[in-house]
Amino acid sequence: MFSSNYCKTAVFSTAAVVLFVSGCSTLPSDTGPQVVGTYQRQEDSPGEVIAPQPGDDPDLTLRDFYQASAVPGNDHEVARGFLTDTARGAWDASGDVMVVDSLDIVTAPANKQSSKDNERAFTVRGTIIGRLKSGGAYVPENEGYEAVIYMKMQDDRWRVDGLPAGVVMERNEMRNHYAPQSLYFYKQSNDALVPDRRWLYKGGEESESTLITLLMEGPSASIAPATRRAAGENVTYAGYDREQGYQFEGLVDLDAHDRTLFAAQLVWTLSKAGHTGPFKVKADGGDLVEGMDSLSVDDFADYNPEESSTALSKLYALNEGNLLEVDDGVAEPVQSTLGSSGDVQSVDVADSGLVAAVRRKSNNDFSLQIGELDGQLQDAVDGPTLARPTFEYNGQAAWTVVDGDRIVRVVRSKTTGRISKSEVDARSIDDIEGEISVIRLSHSGARVAMVIDGHVYIAAVAQSSSGDKRIVNAREVGPEVSGSALSLDWNMDGSLIVGTSSSQSPVWRIEQDGSSASTMPTGNITAPVVAVASSPTKLFITDSHAMLELPSTVMDETNWREVSGLQGRRSSPIVSN
C-alpha cells in the first residue's frame, strides 16, 4: 500500500502568468460570500456536489479533486470525499491556499509506481501565482509547484491515497467560487478610508456578518502599517437581531467622534459590498451614534472612500513643455508661466489648487517647484533626474524621486506658504534592483505604486508619530508586464492602469492586490505608451502618436479616440486629484 511518506513537494522560481480567466464548474456558487475557512455547508444547499465516480480514470478523478478543493466548507469536506479512508484523516488542509495558474497532471516516473494494478502515481506541476490567507487576503507570488500524488482504488472508485499538506486551487476555480470584496480601514491620520481587498467564498450565507467579523479582526498584514482601527480590539460583534439590527459590545469608552468614525467605516464597508441601507446598529444596548436609529451612506458622505470618483476632476495636458487645461474640447495654456515657458518636463495638479512641476534649468539640471497653479512657484528639490511628482491625499505635500533612488517629500504650509522637505524612508526596497522611474500615490495616500526597472510594485505608506513617511511591504504585481512597464496611474476603484513598451499588449489593468492582470483594448494604440491617467469617467494614454481616451466604464470598445482639442498635438495627460 502507498504511504503518504512518499509524497514530496518542490518549490522553485519560474515565470508566471497571473491573468485570471473564467471557467465552468458543477459546484454551487449562487449564494452570498463567506470568508476562506469560515464557510459552513448548508444541509439543504442547492447544486450538484462532485464526487468520485465508478469508471472514471484516475487522472480525471485527480482533476476533480482539485476542483473540489475550491470548496472550503467543513475543513474541505467535499475534497476529502476524494480521499481514501487513510488519507482523509491524514491530510492537513490548514494554512494558506496555494493558487496556481493551472495544473499539469502526468504519470509519475516508474520508480514512483506500484506493481499493483489498483494503485497509480501522478506528478502534478504548476506555478504558484499567489496565496489566499485565512481572512481572504490575496498575496501574489511567483514560484513553481511540484508534487507526487498517489491514487488507489477503493469502493470501485479511484481515490487519492497520498498527498502533501495544504490546499492547491487553480486560478479559474478561484474566480468561479470566490468574489473580491473590500473592507475599509482608516488611514493613520483618520482623514480617509482605505480599501483592503479580500476574497470571499460565494457558497456561504449571511455575508454581512462575515464582512463585519473580518472588519473586527482588523486590516490584512500588507496594509496594516498604513491604517488604524476606528474601534479598539476589545470591541466585539455580538451578531444580528431582526429587531435591533447589528449589535456590538465594548464601545462604552468611545467618544462621539470615534463612534462616528466606526459607524462610517461599517456603513461604507457594507454598502460597497452591495448591501443597501439604512442599517440598524446598536452598541452596548443603545444607538451606535446618538440620536440615529438607523445609518446610511448619506449620513457619512464626507467619508466616502471614492469621493474623488464623484468629484469633478479636471483634465490637463503637457504639450511641448507647456501645461494646458482641457475643457469642453478646448485646450488652453494655464494662466501662469507653466503655460508658456516651454520648460516643464512633468507635472501633477491637486484639487487643492496646488501644482508640482519638474522644470528644466539646464541640460543636466532639473528643479521641482511647488505652489499655486495661478501663482508663483518655489524651488523645492534639484537634481539631474526627477520623477514626475505625485500629491498626497490632502494636496499639500508631493513626492518625487531624485536620481532614481532617493524619494523626497515636499510640504507646502497652508498658512505661511513655506516649503519643507524630507526623505521618505525607503530602506525596505533597497534589495529591489533598478531605478524608480515612476512613483504614484494612491487616492488615499496609504499606498504607493512604482515602476522599478520596468517592473510594477505596490507598497504601503506608514507614518510615524512625528509625521515621517516610510514605505513598507512592497511586492511586485503584474509579472506579465515585467521589464516593459513605462507608466502607471491609480484608477478610482484602486486598481492600476499601466502603459508598456509591448506592441502586443501596450496597456494593462492590474488589481490592487495583484490577484489579476488583464490587457485593455489595444485597437489603434501604437506602443510605447509613455503616459497614462485615470479620471472618474475616462482613461487617458499617450502612445507614440497622440493623446488618446477611452470611457472607463465601457471595456468592449476596441478603439481609443484622440482627445478633443488636442488632435495632432502629442501630449501627456494629467488628471487633478
Coordinates of C-alpha atoms in Angstrom, one line a residue:
M1 CA 0.0 0.0 0.0
F2 CA 1.2 3.5 -0.7
S3 CA 2.1 5.7 2.2
S4 CA 1.8 9.5 2.4
N5 CA 5.5 9.5 3.3
Y6 CA 6.2 9.0 -0.4
C7 CA 4.7 12.5 -1.1
K8 CA 7.0 15.3 -1.8
T9 CA 6.7 19.0 -2.8
A10 CA 9.3 21.1 -4.6
V11 CA 9.1 24.9 -4.9
F12 CA 11.3 26.8 -7.4
S13 CA 11.3 30.1 -9.1
T14 CA 9.9 30.4 -12.6
A15 CA 7.9 32.8 -14.9
A16 CA 4.2 33.1 -14.1
V17 CA 1.0 34.2 -15.8
V18 CA -1.4 35.9 -13.4
L19 CA -4.3 36.7 -15.8
F20 CA -7.5 35.1 -14.3
V21 CA -9.8 33.5 -16.8
S22 CA -13.4 32.2 -16.4
G23 CA -14.0 28.5 -16.2
C24 CA -17.0 26.3 -15.7
S25 CA -17.8 24.1 -12.7
T26 CA -20.6 22.0 -11.3
L27 CA -20.1 23.3 -7.8
P28 CA -22.8 25.6 -6.3
S29 CA -21.9 29.3 -6.4
D30 CA -25.2 31.2 -6.3
T31 CA -25.4 32.3 -2.7
G32 CA -23.7 35.0 -0.6
P33 CA -20.0 35.2 0.0
Q34 CA -18.1 33.8 3.0
V35 CA -14.5 34.2 4.0
V36 CA -12.0 31.5 3.3
G37 CA -12.2 28.9 6.0
T38 CA -15.4 30.0 7.7
Y39 CA -18.0 28.5 5.3
Q40 CA -20.5 26.2 6.9
R41 CA -22.2 23.9 4.4
Q42 CA -26.0 24.0 4.5
E43 CA -27.6 20.6 4.6
D44 CA -30.2 21.7 2.0
S45 CA -27.9 23.8 -0.1
P46 CA -28.8 23.5 -3.8
G47 CA -26.5 22.5 -6.6
E48 CA -24.5 19.4 -7.6
V49 CA -21.6 18.2 -5.4
I50 CA -18.9 16.4 -7.3
A51 CA -17.6 13.1 -6.0
P52 CA -15.5 10.2 -7.4
Q53 CA -17.4 8.2 -10.0
P54 CA -17.1 4.5 -10.9
G55 CA -15.3 4.1 -14.2
D56 CA -13.5 7.4 -14.2
D57 CA -9.8 7.3 -15.0
P58 CA -7.5 8.1 -12.0
D59 CA -6.1 11.3 -13.6
L60 CA -9.7 12.6 -14.2
T61 CA -10.6 11.9 -10.6
L62 CA -7.5 13.7 -9.5
R63 CA -8.5 16.8 -11.5
D64 CA -12.0 16.6 -9.9
F65 CA -10.3 16.5 -6.5
Y66 CA -8.5 19.8 -7.2
Q67 CA -11.8 21.3 -8.5
A68 CA -13.5 20.2 -5.2
S69 CA -10.7 21.8 -3.2
A70 CA -12.2 25.2 -4.0
V71 CA -15.0 24.5 -1.6
P72 CA -13.7 25.3 1.9
G73 CA -16.7 24.1 4.0
N74 CA -16.3 21.9 7.0
D75 CA -12.5 21.6 6.6
H76 CA -12.8 20.9 2.8
E77 CA -15.3 18.1 3.3
V78 CA -16.1 17.9 -0.5
A79 CA -12.4 17.4 -1.4
R80 CA -12.0 14.9 1.4
G81 CA -14.7 12.8 -0.3
F82 CA -12.0 12.1 -3.0
L83 CA -9.6 10.6 -0.4
T84 CA -9.1 7.1 0.9
D85 CA -10.0 6.4 4.5
T86 CA -6.3 6.6 5.4
A87 CA -5.6 9.9 3.6
R88 CA -8.9 11.5 4.7
G89 CA -7.7 11.6 8.3
A90 CA -4.1 12.4 7.5
W91 CA -4.5 15.3 5.1
D92 CA -3.7 18.7 6.6
A93 CA -5.8 21.3 4.8
S94 CA -5.0 24.2 7.1
G95 CA -2.9 27.2 6.3
D96 CA -2.8 29.4 3.2
V97 CA -4.5 28.2 0.0
M98 CA -2.0 28.0 -2.8
V99 CA -3.4 29.5 -6.1
V100 CA -1.8 28.1 -9.2
D101 CA -2.1 29.2 -12.8
S102 CA -3.0 25.7 -13.9
L103 CA -2.2 22.2 -13.1
D104 CA -0.3 19.8 -15.4
I105 CA -1.0 16.1 -14.4
V106 CA 1.2 13.4 -15.9
T107 CA 2.1 9.9 -14.9
A108 CA 4.9 9.8 -12.4
P109 CA 8.2 8.1 -13.1
A110 CA 8.4 4.3 -12.9
N111 CA 10.3 4.5 -9.6
K112 CA 7.3 6.1 -8.0
Q113 CA 4.8 3.5 -9.3
S114 CA 3.5 0.4 -7.5
S115 CA 3.4 -3.0 -9.0
K116 CA -0.3 -3.3 -8.0
D117 CA -3.0 -2.7 -10.6
N118 CA -5.2 -0.8 -8.2
E119 CA -2.5 1.9 -7.4
R120 CA -1.2 4.7 -9.5
A121 CA 1.1 7.7 -9.0
F122 CA 1.0 11.1 -10.8
T123 CA 3.2 14.1 -10.9
V124 CA 1.4 17.4 -10.5
R125 CA 3.1 20.7 -11.6
G126 CA 2.0 24.3 -11.8
T127 CA 3.1 27.8 -10.9
I128 CA 2.0 29.3 -7.6
I129 CA 0.8 32.8 -8.5
G130 CA -0.5 33.7 -5.1
R131 CA -1.8 32.6 -1.7
L132 CA -5.1 33.2 0.0
K133 CA -4.7 33.9 3.6
S134 CA -7.2 32.8 6.3
G135 CA -9.0 36.2 6.2
G136 CA -9.3 36.1 2.4
A137 CA -6.4 38.4 1.7
Y138 CA -4.5 37.6 -1.6
V139 CA -0.7 37.7 -1.6
P140 CA 0.9 37.5 -5.0
E141 CA 3.8 35.0 -5.5
N142 CA 5.8 33.6 -8.3
E143 CA 7.1 30.1 -7.6
G144 CA 7.0 26.7 -9.1
Y145 CA 4.9 23.9 -7.6
E146 CA 5.5 20.1 -7.9
A147 CA 4.1 17.2 -6.0
V148 CA 3.7 13.4 -6.4
I149 CA 0.1 12.3 -5.7
Y150 CA -0.7 8.6 -5.1
M151 CA -4.0 7.1 -6.1
K152 CA -5.7 3.9 -5.0
M153 CA -8.9 2.1 -6.0
Q154 CA -11.4 1.9 -3.1
D155 CA -15.1 1.0 -3.4
D156 CA -14.7 0.7 -7.2
R157 CA -13.5 4.3 -7.4
W158 CA -10.1 5.8 -7.8
R159 CA -9.3 8.0 -4.7
V160 CA -6.3 10.0 -3.6
D161 CA -4.2 8.0 -1.1
G162 CA -1.2 10.2 -0.5
L163 CA -0.7 13.9 -1.0
P164 CA 1.3 16.8 0.6
A165 CA -0.2 19.1 3.2
G166 CA -2.0 22.2 2.0
V167 CA -4.8 23.1 -0.4
V168 CA -4.0 23.8 -4.1
M169 CA -6.6 25.7 -6.2
E170 CA -6.4 26.6 -9.9
R171 CA -6.9 30.3 -10.7
N172 CA -10.1 29.7 -12.7
E173 CA -11.6 27.9 -9.7
M174 CA -10.8 30.9 -7.5
R175 CA -12.6 33.1 -10.0
N176 CA -15.6 30.7 -10.1
H177 CA -16.0 30.2 -6.4
Y178 CA -14.7 33.4 -4.7
A179 CA -15.6 37.0 -5.1
P180 CA -13.5 40.1 -4.2
Q181 CA -14.9 42.5 -1.6
S182 CA -13.3 45.4 0.1
L183 CA -13.2 46.1 3.8
Y184 CA -12.4 49.7 4.7
F185 CA -10.0 50.9 7.4
Y186 CA -8.8 54.4 8.3
K187 CA -5.5 55.8 7.2
Q188 CA -3.4 56.6 10.3
S189 CA -4.4 60.3 10.1
N190 CA -8.1 59.4 10.1
D191 CA -8.8 61.5 7.1
A192 CA -9.5 58.8 4.5
L193 CA -10.9 55.2 4.3
V194 CA -8.5 52.7 2.7
P195 CA -9.8 49.6 0.9
D196 CA -8.5 46.2 2.0
R197 CA -9.4 43.7 -0.7
R198 CA -10.5 40.2 0.4
W199 CA -11.6 37.1 -1.5
L200 CA -14.8 35.6 0.0
Y201 CA -16.3 32.2 -0.9
K202 CA -19.6 32.6 -2.8
G203 CA -21.2 29.5 -1.3
G204 CA -21.7 30.9 2.1
E205 CA -24.6 32.8 3.7
E206 CA -25.0 35.9 5.9
S207 CA -22.2 37.7 4.0
E208 CA -22.9 40.9 6.0
S209 CA -21.9 39.1 9.2
T210 CA -18.8 37.7 7.5
L211 CA -17.7 41.2 6.4
I212 CA -18.3 42.6 9.9
T213 CA -16.4 39.8 11.5
L214 CA -13.4 40.4 9.3
L215 CA -13.7 44.1 9.9
M216 CA -13.4 43.5 13.7
E217 CA -10.3 41.3 13.1
G218 CA -8.5 44.3 11.5
P219 CA -6.6 45.0 8.3
S220 CA -4.6 42.5 6.4
A221 CA -0.8 42.3 7.0
S222 CA 0.1 44.2 3.8
I223 CA -1.8 47.4 4.6
A224 CA -1.9 47.2 8.4
P225 CA 1.1 49.5 8.9
A226 CA -0.7 52.3 7.0
T227 CA -4.0 52.0 8.8
R228 CA -5.6 52.1 12.2
R229 CA -8.8 50.7 13.8
A230 CA -11.6 53.1 14.5
A231 CA -12.6 50.9 17.5
G232 CA -10.3 49.2 19.9
E233 CA -9.6 45.5 19.9
N234 CA -11.9 45.0 22.8
V235 CA -14.9 45.9 20.7
T236 CA -16.8 42.8 19.6
Y237 CA -19.6 42.0 17.1
A238 CA -22.4 40.3 19.0
G239 CA -24.5 39.3 16.0
Y240 CA -27.6 40.4 14.1
D241 CA -31.1 40.7 15.5
R242 CA -34.1 41.2 13.3
E243 CA -35.5 43.9 15.6
Q244 CA -32.3 45.5 16.9
G245 CA -30.1 45.1 13.8
Y246 CA -26.3 44.7 14.1
Q247 CA -25.1 44.6 17.7
F248 CA -21.7 45.5 19.1
E249 CA -20.3 45.4 22.6
G250 CA -17.3 47.2 24.2
L251 CA -17.9 50.7 22.8
V252 CA -18.8 52.3 26.2
D253 CA -15.5 54.2 26.4
L254 CA -15.6 55.5 22.8
D255 CA -16.3 59.2 22.5
A256 CA -18.8 60.6 20.0
H257 CA -16.1 61.2 17.3
D258 CA -14.7 57.7 17.4
R259 CA -18.2 56.3 17.3
T260 CA -18.9 58.3 14.2
L261 CA -15.7 57.0 12.6
F262 CA -16.6 53.4 13.4
A263 CA -20.1 53.9 12.1
A264 CA -18.8 55.4 8.8
Q265 CA -16.3 52.5 8.4
L266 CA -19.1 49.9 9.0
V267 CA -21.7 51.5 6.7
W268 CA -19.3 52.1 3.8
T269 CA -17.9 48.5 4.0
L270 CA -21.4 47.1 3.9
S271 CA -22.6 49.5 1.2
K272 CA -19.6 48.9 -1.1
A273 CA -20.2 45.2 -0.8
G274 CA -23.7 45.7 -2.3
H275 CA -25.8 45.7 0.8
T276 CA -28.3 48.5 0.8
G277 CA -29.1 50.5 3.9
P278 CA -30.2 52.0 6.0
F279 CA -28.7 49.8 8.7
K280 CA -29.8 49.5 12.3
V281 CA -26.7 49.4 14.5
K282 CA -26.7 49.1 18.3
A283 CA -23.7 49.4 20.7
D284 CA -24.0 48.1 24.3
G285 CA -27.8 48.3 24.0
G286 CA -28.0 51.8 22.7
D287 CA -27.6 53.6 19.4
L288 CA -24.1 53.5 18.0
V289 CA -24.4 57.1 17.0
E290 CA -26.5 59.1 19.5
G291 CA -29.9 60.1 18.1
M292 CA -29.5 57.9 14.9
D293 CA -31.7 54.8 15.0
S294 CA -30.5 53.8 11.5
L295 CA -27.5 54.6 9.4
S296 CA -26.9 55.1 5.7
V297 CA -24.1 56.3 3.5
D298 CA -25.8 59.6 3.2
D299 CA -25.1 60.2 6.9
F300 CA -21.4 59.7 6.3
A301 CA -20.9 61.3 2.8
D302 CA -17.7 63.0 4.0
Y303 CA -16.1 59.6 4.5
N304 CA -16.9 58.3 1.0
P305 CA -13.8 56.2 0.1
E306 CA -14.3 57.0 -3.5
E307 CA -15.2 60.7 -3.0
S308 CA -12.9 61.7 -5.9
S309 CA -14.8 59.4 -8.2
T310 CA -17.8 61.7 -7.8
A311 CA -15.9 65.0 -7.8
L312 CA -15.3 67.0 -11.0
S313 CA -11.7 66.1 -11.8
K314 CA -10.0 68.5 -14.2
L315 CA -8.1 67.3 -17.2
Y316 CA -4.8 68.9 -18.1
A317 CA -2.2 68.1 -20.8
L318 CA 1.5 68.7 -21.0
N319 CA 2.5 69.7 -24.6
E320 CA 5.9 70.8 -25.7
G321 CA 6.9 71.9 -22.2
N322 CA 3.7 73.8 -21.5
L323 CA 0.7 73.0 -19.3
L324 CA -2.7 73.2 -20.9
E325 CA -6.1 73.0 -19.3
V326 CA -8.5 70.9 -21.4
D327 CA -12.2 71.8 -21.0
D328 CA -15.2 71.1 -23.3
G329 CA -13.0 70.2 -26.3
V330 CA -10.7 73.2 -26.0
A331 CA -7.1 73.1 -24.8
E332 CA -5.8 76.5 -23.5
P333 CA -2.5 77.3 -21.7
V334 CA -2.9 77.8 -17.9
Q335 CA -2.6 81.4 -16.6
S336 CA 0.9 81.1 -15.3
T337 CA 4.4 80.6 -16.5
L338 CA 3.7 76.9 -16.7
G339 CA 1.5 77.6 -19.7
S340 CA 4.2 79.4 -21.8
S341 CA 7.7 78.7 -20.5
G342 CA 8.3 75.5 -22.6
D343 CA 10.5 74.1 -19.8
V344 CA 8.0 71.8 -17.9
Q345 CA 9.1 68.2 -18.0
S346 CA 6.4 66.7 -15.8
V347 CA 3.6 67.9 -13.5
D348 CA 0.9 67.0 -11.1
V349 CA -2.1 69.1 -10.1
A350 CA -4.0 68.7 -6.8
D351 CA -7.7 69.5 -6.3
S352 CA -6.5 71.9 -3.5
G353 CA -5.2 74.2 -6.2
L354 CA -1.5 73.4 -5.8
V355 CA 0.7 72.3 -8.6
A356 CA 4.1 70.5 -8.5
A357 CA 6.2 70.7 -11.7
V358 CA 9.6 69.5 -12.7
R359 CA 11.2 72.1 -14.9
R360 CA 14.4 72.1 -16.9
K361 CA 17.1 74.5 -15.6
S362 CA 19.8 73.3 -18.0
N363 CA 20.7 70.2 -20.0
N364 CA 21.5 68.1 -16.9
D365 CA 19.8 70.0 -14.1
F366 CA 16.1 70.0 -13.2
S367 CA 14.1 71.6 -10.4
L368 CA 10.9 70.6 -8.7
Q369 CA 8.7 73.6 -8.0
I370 CA 5.5 73.8 -6.0
G371 CA 2.9 76.5 -5.4
E372 CA -0.5 77.8 -6.5
L373 CA -1.5 76.9 -10.0
D374 CA -2.1 80.5 -10.9
G375 CA 0.6 82.0 -8.8
Q376 CA 4.4 82.0 -8.2
L377 CA 6.2 78.6 -7.7
Q378 CA 9.0 78.0 -5.3
D379 CA 12.0 75.8 -5.9
A380 CA 12.0 72.7 -3.6
V381 CA 14.3 70.0 -5.0
D382 CA 17.1 70.0 -7.6
G383 CA 18.7 67.1 -9.3
P384 CA 19.9 65.6 -12.6
T385 CA 16.8 63.4 -12.8
L386 CA 13.5 64.0 -11.1
A387 CA 10.5 61.6 -11.4
R388 CA 7.1 63.1 -12.1
P389 CA 5.7 64.4 -8.8
T390 CA 2.7 62.9 -7.1
F391 CA 0.5 64.6 -4.5
E392 CA -0.7 63.2 -1.2
Y393 CA -4.4 62.9 -0.3
N394 CA -4.7 66.5 1.2
G395 CA -2.9 68.1 -1.7
Q396 CA -0.4 69.9 0.5
A397 CA 2.6 67.5 0.0
A398 CA 4.1 66.0 -3.1
W399 CA 6.7 63.2 -3.6
T400 CA 9.4 62.9 -6.3
V401 CA 12.3 60.6 -6.9
V402 CA 15.8 62.1 -7.2
D403 CA 18.3 60.2 -9.4
G404 CA 16.1 57.1 -9.4
D405 CA 16.6 56.0 -5.9
R406 CA 16.0 58.8 -3.3
I407 CA 12.3 59.6 -2.6
V408 CA 11.8 63.1 -1.4
R409 CA 8.6 64.5 0.2
V410 CA 7.9 68.3 -0.2
V411 CA 5.4 70.0 2.0
R412 CA 3.9 73.5 1.5
S413 CA 2.5 75.1 4.6
K414 CA -1.2 76.1 4.2
T415 CA -0.7 79.2 6.4
T416 CA 2.7 80.5 5.6
G417 CA 3.4 79.0 2.1
R418 CA 6.8 77.9 3.3
I419 CA 8.4 74.8 1.8
S420 CA 9.9 72.0 3.8
K421 CA 11.3 68.7 2.6
S422 CA 12.4 65.4 3.9
E423 CA 13.4 62.0 2.7
V424 CA 10.9 59.1 2.7
D425 CA 12.3 56.0 4.4
A426 CA 12.5 53.5 1.5
R427 CA 15.1 51.1 3.0
S428 CA 12.6 48.3 2.6
I429 CA 13.0 48.4 -1.2
D430 CA 16.8 48.6 -1.2
D431 CA 17.0 45.0 -2.3
I432 CA 15.0 45.7 -5.4
E433 CA 17.4 46.2 -8.3
G434 CA 16.9 49.1 -10.7
E435 CA 15.9 52.7 -10.6
I436 CA 12.5 54.1 -9.7
S437 CA 11.3 55.7 -12.9
V438 CA 7.6 56.3 -11.9
I439 CA 6.0 56.9 -8.5
R440 CA 2.3 57.4 -7.8
L441 CA 0.5 57.7 -4.5
S442 CA -3.0 56.2 -4.3
H443 CA -6.0 58.5 -3.8
S444 CA -6.0 57.9 0.0
G445 CA -2.2 58.1 0.2
A446 CA -2.0 54.8 2.1
R447 CA -0.4 53.0 -0.9
V448 CA 2.3 53.9 -3.4
A449 CA 2.8 52.3 -6.8
M450 CA 6.2 52.3 -8.5
V451 CA 7.8 51.3 -11.8
I452 CA 11.3 50.0 -11.0
D453 CA 13.4 48.8 -13.9
G454 CA 10.2 48.1 -15.9
H455 CA 8.5 46.1 -13.1
V456 CA 5.4 47.2 -11.2
Y457 CA 5.4 47.3 -7.4
I458 CA 2.8 48.3 -4.8
A459 CA 3.7 49.2 -1.2
A460 CA 2.0 50.6 1.9
V461 CA 2.9 54.0 3.3
A462 CA 3.3 54.1 7.0
Q463 CA 3.5 57.2 9.1
S464 CA 5.4 57.7 12.4
S465 CA 4.1 59.8 15.3
S466 CA 6.3 62.6 14.1
G467 CA 4.8 62.5 10.6
D468 CA 7.7 60.9 8.8
K469 CA 6.7 58.6 6.0
R470 CA 8.0 55.1 5.4
I471 CA 7.5 52.6 2.5
V472 CA 6.8 49.1 3.7
N473 CA 5.6 45.7 2.4
A474 CA 6.5 46.3 -1.2
R475 CA 5.5 43.5 -3.6
E476 CA 5.6 43.0 -7.3
V477 CA 2.3 42.8 -9.1
G478 CA 1.5 42.0 -12.7
P479 CA 4.6 40.0 -13.7
E480 CA 3.1 39.8 -17.2
V481 CA 4.5 43.3 -17.8
S482 CA 7.8 42.7 -16.1
G483 CA 10.5 44.7 -17.8
S484 CA 8.1 46.6 -20.1
A485 CA 6.2 48.9 -17.8
L486 CA 6.8 52.6 -18.6
S487 CA 3.9 54.5 -16.9
L488 CA 1.1 53.9 -14.4
D489 CA -1.7 55.6 -12.5
W490 CA -4.3 54.6 -10.0
N491 CA -7.9 54.0 -11.2
M492 CA -10.7 55.3 -9.0
D493 CA -11.5 51.7 -7.8
G494 CA -8.0 51.1 -6.5
S495 CA -6.6 49.2 -9.5
L496 CA -3.8 50.4 -11.7
I497 CA -3.6 51.3 -15.4
V498 CA -0.2 50.5 -16.7
G499 CA 1.4 51.6 -20.0
T500 CA 4.1 49.4 -21.5
S501 CA 6.5 49.2 -24.4
S502 CA 4.9 46.0 -25.7
S503 CA 3.3 46.2 -29.1
Q504 CA 1.1 43.2 -28.4
S505 CA -0.3 44.4 -25.0
P506 CA 0.5 48.1 -24.6
V507 CA -2.0 48.9 -21.8
W508 CA -2.9 46.7 -18.8
R509 CA -5.2 46.8 -15.8
I510 CA -3.7 45.4 -12.6
E511 CA -5.7 44.7 -9.5
Q512 CA -4.7 46.3 -6.2
D513 CA -3.9 43.0 -4.5
G514 CA -2.1 41.6 -7.5
S515 CA -4.7 38.9 -8.0
S516 CA -5.3 39.7 -11.6
A517 CA -3.8 41.5 -14.6
S518 CA -5.7 41.9 -17.9
T519 CA -4.9 43.6 -21.2
M520 CA -7.0 46.6 -22.1
P521 CA -8.3 47.3 -25.6
T522 CA -5.4 47.8 -28.0
G523 CA -7.3 48.9 -31.0
N524 CA -5.4 51.8 -32.6
I525 CA -2.6 52.1 -29.9
T526 CA 0.9 52.2 -31.2
A527 CA 3.5 51.4 -28.4
P528 CA 5.2 52.6 -26.4
V529 CA 2.6 54.1 -24.0
V530 CA 4.7 56.6 -22.2
A531 CA 2.0 58.3 -20.1
V532 CA -1.4 57.3 -18.6
A533 CA -4.0 58.9 -16.4
S534 CA -7.4 58.0 -15.0
S535 CA -10.5 60.1 -14.2
P536 CA -13.9 59.1 -12.8
T537 CA -15.2 58.6 -16.3
K538 CA -12.3 58.2 -18.7
L539 CA -8.9 56.7 -19.2
F540 CA -6.1 58.6 -21.0
I541 CA -2.9 57.4 -22.6
T542 CA -0.1 58.8 -24.7
D543 CA 1.2 56.4 -27.3
S544 CA 3.8 57.1 -30.0
H545 CA 1.4 59.4 -31.9
A546 CA -1.2 61.1 -29.8
M547 CA -3.0 61.5 -26.5
L548 CA -6.0 59.1 -26.6
E549 CA -9.0 58.5 -24.4
L550 CA -11.5 55.7 -23.6
P551 CA -14.6 55.6 -21.4
S552 CA -13.6 53.9 -18.1
T553 CA -16.8 52.0 -17.8
V554 CA -17.0 50.7 -21.4
M555 CA -14.5 47.9 -21.9
D556 CA -16.0 46.4 -25.0
E557 CA -14.8 49.3 -27.2
T558 CA -11.7 48.4 -29.1
N559 CA -10.5 51.8 -30.4
W560 CA -9.3 54.8 -28.4
R561 CA -10.1 58.3 -29.6
E562 CA -7.9 61.4 -29.8
V563 CA -8.8 63.8 -27.1
S564 CA -10.8 66.7 -28.5
G565 CA -8.8 69.9 -28.6
L566 CA -5.5 68.0 -28.8
Q567 CA -5.8 66.4 -32.2
G568 CA -2.4 66.3 -33.9
R569 CA -0.7 67.5 -30.7
R570 CA 1.1 64.7 -28.9
S571 CA 0.6 65.5 -25.2
S572 CA 0.7 63.8 -21.8
P573 CA -2.5 63.6 -19.7
I574 CA -2.7 64.9 -16.1
V575 CA -5.9 64.5 -14.1
S576 CA -6.2 66.6 -10.9
N577 CA -6.9 64.7 -7.7

